[in-house]
PDB file of C-alpha atoms in Angstrom:
ATOM      1  CA  MET A1444     -26.422 -40.135 -35.157  1.00  0.00           C
ATOM      2  CA  ILE A1445     -29.946 -41.478 -36.357  1.00  0.00           C
ATOM      3  CA  TRP A1446     -28.223 -42.980 -39.506  1.00  0.00           C
ATOM      4  CA  THR A1447     -25.454 -44.941 -36.975  1.00  0.00           C
ATOM      5  CA  HIS A1448     -28.611 -46.651 -34.848  1.00  0.00           C
ATOM      6  CA  LEU A1449     -30.583 -47.365 -37.961  1.00  0.00           C
ATOM      7  CA  SER A1450     -27.690 -49.090 -39.722  1.00  0.00           C
ATOM      8  CA  ILE A1451     -26.603 -51.605 -36.803  1.00  0.00           C
ATOM      9  CA  ARG A1452     -25.570 -55.219 -37.917  1.00  0.00           C
ATOM     10  CA  TYR A1453     -23.609 -58.022 -36.769  1.00  0.00           C
ATOM     11  CA  THR A1454     -22.272 -60.338 -38.777  1.00  0.00           C
ATOM     12  CA  PHE A1455     -20.533 -63.681 -38.036  1.00  0.00           C
ATOM     13  CA  THR A1456     -18.258 -65.033 -40.372  1.00  0.00           C
ATOM     14  CA  ASP A1457     -15.654 -68.193 -40.160  1.00  0.00           C
ATOM     15  CA  ASP A1458     -13.223 -66.569 -38.113  1.00  0.00           C
ATOM     16  CA  HIS A1459     -14.542 -62.823 -37.336  1.00  0.00           C
ATOM     17  CA  LEU A1460     -17.595 -61.142 -35.766  1.00  0.00           C
ATOM     18  CA  TYR A1461     -18.278 -57.806 -37.801  1.00  0.00           C
ATOM     19  CA  ILE A1462     -19.695 -54.928 -36.113  1.00  0.00           C
ATOM     20  CA  TYR A1463     -21.240 -52.135 -38.519  1.00  0.00           C
ATOM     21  CA  GLY A1464     -22.819 -48.938 -37.296  1.00  0.00           C
ATOM     22  CA  GLY A1465     -23.102 -45.992 -39.457  1.00  0.00           C
ATOM     23  CA  LEU A1466     -19.445 -44.879 -40.296  1.00  0.00           C
ATOM     24  CA  PHE A1467     -18.078 -47.393 -37.789  1.00  0.00           C
ATOM     25  CA  ARG A1468     -16.662 -50.657 -38.797  1.00  0.00           C
ATOM     26  CA  PHE A1469     -14.977 -53.297 -36.351  1.00  0.00           C
ATOM     27  CA  LYS A1470     -13.701 -56.717 -37.267  1.00  0.00           C
ATOM     28  CA  ILE A1471     -13.043 -58.795 -33.982  1.00  0.00           C
ATOM     29  CA  PRO A1472     -11.132 -61.913 -34.534  1.00  0.00           C
ATOM     30  CA  TYR A1473     -12.731 -64.802 -32.649  1.00  0.00           C
ATOM     31  CA  ASP A1474      -9.455 -65.546 -30.751  1.00  0.00           C
ATOM     32  CA  LYS A1475      -9.461 -62.380 -29.223  1.00  0.00           C
ATOM     33  CA  ILE A1476     -13.053 -62.483 -27.472  1.00  0.00           C
ATOM     34  CA  THR A1477     -12.967 -63.195 -24.042  1.00  0.00           C
ATOM     35  CA  SER A1478     -16.021 -62.926 -22.354  1.00  0.00           C
ATOM     36  CA  ALA A1479     -19.774 -61.480 -22.659  1.00  0.00           C
ATOM     37  CA  ARG A1480     -21.948 -59.991 -19.948  1.00  0.00           C
ATOM     38  CA  ARG A1481     -24.988 -57.935 -20.132  1.00  0.00           C
ATOM     39  CA  THR A1482     -24.520 -53.869 -19.400  1.00  0.00           C
ATOM     40  CA  THR A1483     -26.743 -51.044 -18.942  1.00  0.00           C
ATOM     41  CA  GLY A1484     -23.368 -48.222 -19.011  1.00  0.00           C
ATOM     42  CA  TYR A1485     -24.596 -47.413 -22.373  1.00  0.00           C
ATOM     43  CA  LEU A1486     -22.377 -43.902 -21.618  1.00  0.00           C
ATOM     44  CA  THR A1487     -19.131 -45.212 -21.351  1.00  0.00           C
ATOM     45  CA  GLY A1488     -16.853 -46.586 -23.581  1.00  0.00           C
ATOM     46  CA  MET A1489     -16.627 -48.256 -26.972  1.00  0.00           C
ATOM     47  CA  ARG A1490     -20.139 -48.783 -28.087  1.00  0.00           C
ATOM     48  CA  VAL A1491     -22.611 -49.197 -31.372  1.00  0.00           C
ATOM     49  CA  MET A1492     -25.796 -49.474 -29.245  1.00  0.00           C
ATOM     50  CA  SER A1493     -29.291 -48.618 -30.211  1.00  0.00           C
ATOM     51  CA  SER A1494     -30.761 -48.924 -26.867  1.00  0.00           C
ATOM     52  CA  THR A1495     -29.880 -48.281 -23.128  1.00  0.00           C
ATOM     53  CA  THR A1496     -29.282 -52.011 -22.483  1.00  0.00           C
ATOM     54  CA  GLY A1497     -27.312 -54.657 -24.273  1.00  0.00           C
ATOM     55  CA  LEU A1498     -24.129 -56.684 -24.033  1.00  0.00           C
ATOM     56  CA  ALA A1499     -20.338 -55.726 -23.425  1.00  0.00           C
ATOM     57  CA  ILE A1500     -18.151 -57.949 -25.490  1.00  0.00           C
ATOM     58  CA  TYR A1501     -14.807 -58.294 -23.947  1.00  0.00           C
ATOM     59  CA  ASN A1502     -11.528 -58.771 -26.169  1.00  0.00           C
ATOM     60  CA  SER A1503      -8.101 -57.831 -26.687  1.00  0.00           C
ATOM     61  CA  HIS A1504      -8.650 -56.287 -30.023  1.00  0.00           C
ATOM     62  CA  THR A1505     -10.794 -53.045 -29.754  1.00  0.00           C
ATOM     63  CA  ALA A1506     -10.379 -49.792 -28.026  1.00  0.00           C
ATOM     64  CA  PHE A1507     -10.576 -50.475 -23.961  1.00  0.00           C
ATOM     65  CA  ASP A1508     -10.975 -53.980 -24.353  1.00  0.00           C
ATOM     66  CA  GLU A1509     -14.719 -54.022 -24.777  1.00  0.00           C
ATOM     67  CA  ILE A1510     -17.534 -53.218 -27.191  1.00  0.00           C
ATOM     68  CA  LYS A1511     -21.082 -52.374 -26.152  1.00  0.00           C
ATOM     69  CA  ILE A1512     -23.604 -53.621 -28.495  1.00  0.00           C
ATOM     70  CA  SER A1513     -27.474 -54.321 -28.381  1.00  0.00           C
ATOM     71  CA  PRO A1514     -28.268 -57.349 -30.567  1.00  0.00           C
ATOM     72  CA  HIS A1515     -31.885 -58.314 -31.192  1.00  0.00           C
ATOM     73  CA  PRO A1516     -32.627 -61.435 -30.184  1.00  0.00           C
ATOM     74  CA  GLU A1517     -30.127 -61.482 -27.729  1.00  0.00           C
ATOM     75  CA  GLU A1518     -30.378 -65.005 -26.957  1.00  0.00           C
ATOM     76  CA  ASP A1519     -29.903 -66.097 -30.709  1.00  0.00           C
ATOM     77  CA  PHE A1520     -26.706 -63.799 -30.963  1.00  0.00           C
ATOM     78  CA  LEU A1521     -25.218 -65.294 -27.578  1.00  0.00           C
ATOM     79  CA  LYS A1522     -25.920 -68.872 -29.311  1.00  0.00           C
ATOM     80  CA  THR A1523     -24.230 -68.071 -32.215  1.00  0.00           C
ATOM     81  CA  LEU A1524     -21.357 -66.332 -30.516  1.00  0.00           C
ATOM     82  CA  LYS A1525     -20.851 -69.515 -28.364  1.00  0.00           C
ATOM     83  CA  LYS A1526     -20.890 -71.531 -31.592  1.00  0.00           C
ATOM     84  CA  HIS A1527     -18.023 -69.672 -33.230  1.00  0.00           C
ATOM     85  CA  VAL A1528     -16.415 -68.998 -29.695  1.00  0.00           C
ATOM     86  CA  PRO A1529     -16.726 -72.206 -27.466  1.00  0.00           C
ATOM     87  CA  TYR A1530     -14.593 -71.073 -24.657  1.00  0.00           C
ATOM     88  CA  VAL A1531     -15.977 -67.666 -24.128  1.00  0.00           C
ATOM     89  CA  LYS A1532     -17.689 -66.928 -20.948  1.00  0.00           C
ATOM     90  CA  ILE A1533     -21.070 -65.504 -20.872  1.00  0.00           C
ATOM     91  CA  ARG A1534     -22.520 -63.612 -17.837  1.00  0.00           C
ATOM     92  CA  LEU A1535     -25.939 -62.277 -17.822  1.00  0.00           C
TER      93      LEU A1535
END
């Protein structure tokens, strides 16, 4: 459990967002991402979070069509996401 939280990383490539957390690996194509919003619901859904607050990334690629993450700094992550997915709807 601790290893999962200590090893969380987010990597933007030319066509995918990679999310790493312990044994969990997610590769989400940018064209499958629809929106992002702040969330405090860390007890539900597919999550790779190291805190009780974070972002829910909605997409048509992962289980439950969302994944909850806690990037830091959040503003930099959202700017980079917007650069790779210009049509993404961000609700804060």
